[in-house]
């Protein structure tokens, strides 16, 4: 039997985590949130052979709840599908209304069922201190599902539109997205109706800053829940 050092053991464990095919779910309030917050990380997961779902709370519809939520905004849905196509991810819609997010007993159970059906190994969620109530709502729904499903999968928070949306975010983990930033940008620009020149410029400042912190050209940053399994980011 060959002896291996602790360092070698740790790196083989990390390698195992990277080689096992993971099912990743990135939850976001609106079409575009998962792409802006985690698009570079999504591309890295996909490059490593993992499966990624972008789970949107709503379809970016206007005028809900008067409008049929299932119908949603054709433009926003088409943009989300195009963004997912570019990132090689799958789009899932939770069917709530833009600006009218509901968090109650029924929605907790409904969302937990939706998430459980994806059998995730990792879930990425909005950081809850956020200026947008839809972001806060899905953050609560995702967190509750993680708790109720026994904290069995990885649970990390991400940041989006810092200053306007995410506030008070202190990362624990970083993903180098220098090689995938161009694909992230294309996926964000697929949301052409959502002023990508303005919002991508902001998000790009954030990934450059996270890159400065972590020693890369561009990085996306995460907060790992202290009780979450680790080593699940690419
Ligand atoms: Zn949003």
Tab-separated table of C-alpha atoms and ligand atoms in Angstrom:
chain	number	residue	atom	x	y	z
A	1	UNK	CA	0.000	0.000	0.000
A	2	UNK	CA	1.427	3.351	-1.020
A	3	UNK	CA	1.314	6.130	1.508
A	4	UNK	CA	-0.035	9.468	0.357
A	5	UNK	CA	0.421	12.761	2.101
A	6	UNK	CA	-2.525	14.639	3.571
A	7	UNK	CA	-2.078	17.278	0.860
A	8	UNK	CA	-2.337	14.608	-1.879
A	9	UNK	CA	-5.409	13.142	-0.170
A	10	UNK	CA	-7.135	16.510	-0.040
A	11	UNK	CA	-6.426	17.222	-3.690
A	12	UNK	CA	-7.706	13.783	-4.777
A	13	UNK	CA	-10.910	14.398	-2.802
A	14	UNK	CA	-11.320	17.745	-4.556
A	15	UNK	CA	-10.631	16.049	-7.893
A	16	UNK	CA	-13.337	13.472	-7.157
A	17	UNK	CA	-15.840	16.243	-6.463
A	18	UNK	CA	-14.895	17.849	-9.762
A	19	UNK	CA	-15.122	14.610	-11.744
A	20	UNK	CA	-18.505	13.476	-10.443
A	21	UNK	CA	-21.270	14.818	-12.667
A	22	UNK	CA	-23.140	17.450	-10.690
A	23	UNK	CA	-26.658	18.785	-11.077
A	24	UNK	CA	-26.547	22.514	-10.466
A	25	UNK	CA	-29.579	24.800	-10.016
A	26	UNK	CA	-29.096	28.569	-10.168
A	27	UNK	CA	-32.187	30.274	-8.742
A	28	UNK	CA	-33.010	33.876	-9.642
A	29	UNK	CA	-35.895	36.313	-9.324
A	30	UNK	CA	-36.112	37.376	-12.953
A	31	UNK	CA	-34.847	36.238	-16.334
A	32	UNK	CA	-31.256	37.539	-16.348
A	33	UNK	CA	-30.435	37.349	-12.633
A	34	UNK	CA	-28.690	33.945	-12.720
A	35	UNK	CA	-26.809	34.998	-15.870
A	36	UNK	CA	-25.610	38.338	-14.414
A	37	UNK	CA	-24.700	36.871	-11.043
A	38	UNK	CA	-23.276	33.488	-12.051
A	39	UNK	CA	-22.978	33.274	-15.870
A	40	UNK	CA	-19.215	32.720	-15.836
A	41	UNK	CA	-19.537	30.019	-13.174
A	42	UNK	CA	-22.376	28.356	-15.116
A	43	UNK	CA	-20.133	28.190	-18.212
A	44	UNK	CA	-17.354	26.646	-16.120
A	45	UNK	CA	-19.693	23.983	-14.704
A	46	UNK	CA	-20.900	23.142	-18.206
A	47	UNK	CA	-17.325	22.994	-19.560
A	48	UNK	CA	-16.501	20.478	-16.819
A	49	UNK	CA	-19.426	18.265	-17.926
A	50	UNK	CA	-21.945	19.225	-15.235
A	51	UNK	CA	-25.648	19.898	-15.818
A	52	UNK	CA	-27.049	23.367	-15.066
A	53	UNK	CA	-30.636	24.605	-14.674
A	54	UNK	CA	-31.523	28.303	-14.435
A	55	UNK	CA	-34.660	28.452	-12.280
A	56	UNK	CA	-36.470	31.792	-12.594
A	57	UNK	CA	-39.139	32.800	-10.071
A	58	UNK	CA	-41.090	34.701	-12.745
A	59	UNK	CA	-41.140	35.321	-16.470
A	60	UNK	CA	-40.560	39.070	-16.269
A	61	UNK	CA	-44.178	39.788	-17.116
A	62	UNK	CA	-45.652	43.252	-16.782
A	63	UNK	CA	-49.020	43.943	-15.171
A	64	UNK	CA	-49.278	40.703	-13.209
A	65	UNK	CA	-51.405	39.449	-11.480
A	66	UNK	CA	-54.109	40.704	-13.865
A	67	UNK	CA	-52.297	38.906	-16.659
A	68	UNK	CA	-52.058	35.135	-16.845
A	69	UNK	CA	-48.780	34.272	-15.079
A	70	UNK	CA	-48.269	31.157	-17.167
A	71	UNK	CA	-48.337	33.241	-20.339
A	72	UNK	CA	-45.851	35.774	-19.068
A	73	UNK	CA	-43.822	38.076	-21.228
A	74	UNK	CA	-43.053	36.456	-24.573
A	75	UNK	CA	-40.031	38.730	-25.063
A	76	UNK	CA	-38.500	38.005	-21.634
A	77	UNK	CA	-39.094	34.260	-21.969
A	78	UNK	CA	-37.514	34.189	-25.439
A	79	UNK	CA	-34.512	36.145	-24.082
A	80	UNK	CA	-34.133	33.697	-21.174
A	81	UNK	CA	-34.287	30.707	-23.500
A	82	UNK	CA	-31.656	32.277	-25.788
A	83	UNK	CA	-29.390	33.023	-22.788
A	84	UNK	CA	-29.732	29.405	-21.621
A	85	UNK	CA	-28.958	28.173	-25.125
A	86	UNK	CA	-25.738	30.253	-25.132
A	87	UNK	CA	-24.727	28.890	-21.717
A	88	UNK	CA	-25.916	25.328	-22.540
A	89	UNK	CA	-28.203	25.408	-19.514
A	90	UNK	CA	-31.911	24.541	-19.171
A	91	UNK	CA	-34.566	27.147	-18.269
A	92	UNK	CA	-37.240	26.397	-15.651
A	93	UNK	CA	-39.906	28.909	-14.539
A	94	UNK	CA	-41.485	28.819	-11.086
A	95	UNK	CA	-44.578	30.679	-12.339
A	96	UNK	CA	-44.767	33.627	-9.929
A	97	UNK	CA	-45.391	37.231	-11.058
A	98	UNK	CA	-42.804	39.979	-11.555
A	99	UNK	CA	-43.017	42.399	-8.608
A	100	UNK	CA	-45.725	40.353	-6.898
A	101	UNK	CA	-43.631	37.588	-5.295
A	102	UNK	CA	-45.497	35.638	-2.652
A	103	UNK	CA	-43.799	33.798	0.202
A	104	UNK	CA	-46.271	31.765	2.219
A	105	UNK	CA	-46.743	28.180	3.353
A	106	UNK	CA	-48.142	27.055	0.018
A	107	UNK	CA	-45.354	28.707	-2.029
A	108	UNK	CA	-42.661	27.249	0.256
A	109	UNK	CA	-44.021	23.766	-0.414
A	110	UNK	CA	-44.496	24.370	-4.125
A	111	UNK	CA	-40.946	25.698	-4.534
A	112	UNK	CA	-39.473	22.869	-2.477
A	113	UNK	CA	-41.188	20.371	-4.795
A	114	UNK	CA	-39.827	22.154	-7.857
A	115	UNK	CA	-36.297	22.145	-6.490
A	116	UNK	CA	-36.452	18.560	-5.231
A	117	UNK	CA	-37.562	17.392	-8.693
A	118	UNK	CA	-34.233	18.649	-10.085
A	119	UNK	CA	-32.305	16.478	-7.563
A	120	UNK	CA	-29.649	19.177	-7.134
A	121	UNK	CA	-26.116	18.644	-5.857
A	122	UNK	CA	-25.623	22.417	-5.641
A	123	UNK	CA	-28.033	25.367	-5.439
A	124	UNK	CA	-26.961	28.976	-5.960
A	125	UNK	CA	-29.305	31.596	-4.502
A	126	UNK	CA	-29.665	35.381	-4.268
A	127	UNK	CA	-27.978	36.866	-1.203
A	128	UNK	CA	-30.997	37.914	0.920
A	129	UNK	CA	-29.967	41.517	1.733
A	130	UNK	CA	-31.204	42.882	-1.583
A	131	UNK	CA	-33.145	45.929	-2.709
A	132	UNK	CA	-35.584	43.919	-4.843
A	133	UNK	CA	-38.401	42.108	-3.108
A	134	UNK	CA	-38.536	39.348	-5.768
A	135	UNK	CA	-34.862	38.565	-5.073
A	136	UNK	CA	-35.474	38.448	-1.336
A	137	UNK	CA	-38.508	36.224	-1.909
A	138	UNK	CA	-36.724	33.559	-3.952
A	139	UNK	CA	-33.770	33.681	-1.558
A	140	UNK	CA	-36.173	32.721	1.265
A	141	UNK	CA	-37.912	30.072	-0.842
A	142	UNK	CA	-34.580	28.470	-1.815
A	143	UNK	CA	-33.189	28.608	1.708
A	144	UNK	CA	-36.316	27.052	3.187
A	145	UNK	CA	-36.201	24.261	0.596
A	146	UNK	CA	-32.549	23.566	1.460
A	147	UNK	CA	-33.406	23.345	5.170
A	148	UNK	CA	-36.480	21.176	4.637
A	149	UNK	CA	-34.608	18.866	2.244
A	150	UNK	CA	-32.090	18.137	4.996
A	151	UNK	CA	-29.189	20.457	3.906
A	152	UNK	CA	-28.015	17.598	1.700
A	153	UNK	CA	-26.827	19.641	-1.263
A	154	UNK	CA	-24.403	22.536	-1.548
A	155	UNK	CA	-25.923	25.959	-0.831
A	156	UNK	CA	-24.168	29.139	-1.903
A	157	UNK	CA	-25.308	32.750	-2.199
A	158	UNK	CA	-24.372	34.999	-5.136
A	159	UNK	CA	-24.437	38.763	-5.730
A	160	UNK	CA	-26.165	40.761	-8.463
A	161	UNK	CA	-26.353	44.485	-9.368
A	162	UNK	CA	-24.416	45.450	-6.242
A	163	UNK	CA	-25.413	48.736	-4.660
A	164	UNK	CA	-28.859	48.693	-6.254
A	165	UNK	CA	-29.766	45.073	-5.370
A	166	UNK	CA	-27.120	43.122	-3.382
A	167	UNK	CA	-25.706	44.854	-0.301
A	168	UNK	CA	-23.359	43.818	2.539
A	169	UNK	CA	-21.933	40.815	0.682
A	170	UNK	CA	-18.690	39.367	2.098
A	171	UNK	CA	-17.543	36.431	-0.089
A	172	UNK	CA	-16.144	33.153	1.189
A	173	UNK	CA	-15.475	31.551	-2.222
A	174	UNK	CA	-14.395	32.778	-5.655
A	175	UNK	CA	-14.610	31.293	-9.140
A	176	UNK	CA	-12.147	32.430	-11.795
A	177	UNK	CA	-14.263	33.376	-14.816
A	178	UNK	CA	-11.499	34.992	-16.901
A	179	UNK	CA	-11.921	32.348	-19.642
A	180	UNK	CA	-15.736	32.319	-19.599
A	181	UNK	CA	-16.504	36.018	-19.137
A	182	UNK	CA	-17.164	36.490	-22.869
A	183	UNK	CA	-19.854	33.787	-22.791
A	184	UNK	CA	-21.365	35.321	-19.672
A	185	UNK	CA	-21.501	38.681	-21.437
A	186	UNK	CA	-23.239	37.142	-24.472
A	187	UNK	CA	-25.837	35.495	-22.195
A	188	UNK	CA	-26.462	38.795	-20.369
A	189	UNK	CA	-26.776	40.668	-23.662
A	190	UNK	CA	-29.359	38.078	-24.778
A	191	UNK	CA	-31.602	40.030	-22.374
A	192	UNK	CA	-31.650	42.905	-24.861
A	193	UNK	CA	-34.845	44.444	-23.428
A	194	UNK	CA	-33.151	44.928	-20.018
A	195	UNK	CA	-30.594	47.700	-20.732
A	196	UNK	CA	-27.548	45.389	-20.864
A	197	UNK	CA	-25.158	48.302	-21.598
A	198	UNK	CA	-25.990	49.784	-18.209
A	199	UNK	CA	-26.307	46.634	-16.130
A	200	UNK	CA	-23.470	44.647	-17.678
A	201	UNK	CA	-21.069	47.549	-17.124
A	202	UNK	CA	-21.926	47.426	-13.410
A	203	UNK	CA	-21.632	43.645	-13.191
A	204	UNK	CA	-18.311	43.778	-15.020
A	205	UNK	CA	-16.981	46.219	-12.393
A	206	UNK	CA	-18.003	43.700	-9.748
A	207	UNK	CA	-16.278	40.721	-11.436
A	208	UNK	CA	-13.129	42.814	-11.970
A	209	UNK	CA	-13.118	43.772	-8.301
A	210	UNK	CA	-13.699	40.162	-7.205
A	211	UNK	CA	-10.850	39.286	-9.578
A	212	UNK	CA	-8.593	41.795	-7.804
A	213	UNK	CA	-9.521	40.201	-4.475
A	214	UNK	CA	-8.900	36.633	-5.640
A	215	UNK	CA	-6.000	37.161	-8.062
A	216	UNK	CA	-7.759	36.734	-11.410
A	217	UNK	CA	-8.790	39.020	-14.277
A	218	UNK	CA	-12.482	38.371	-13.555
A	219	UNK	CA	-14.091	36.360	-10.764
A	220	UNK	CA	-17.556	35.654	-9.418
A	221	UNK	CA	-17.894	35.543	-5.665
A	222	UNK	CA	-20.074	33.443	-3.390
A	223	UNK	CA	-20.968	33.026	0.243
A	224	UNK	CA	-21.095	29.356	1.195
A	225	UNK	CA	-23.677	28.624	3.873
A	226	UNK	CA	-21.657	27.596	6.917
A	227	UNK	CA	-23.504	24.238	7.104
A	228	UNK	CA	-23.331	23.497	3.358
A	229	UNK	CA	-21.156	20.758	1.883
A	230	UNK	CA	-18.106	22.435	0.323
A	231	UNK	CA	-15.826	21.962	-2.715
A	232	UNK	CA	-18.772	22.169	-5.071
A	233	UNK	CA	-17.820	25.235	-7.104
A	234	UNK	CA	-15.817	24.839	-10.321
B	1	LIG	ZN1	-33.937	40.597	-10.747
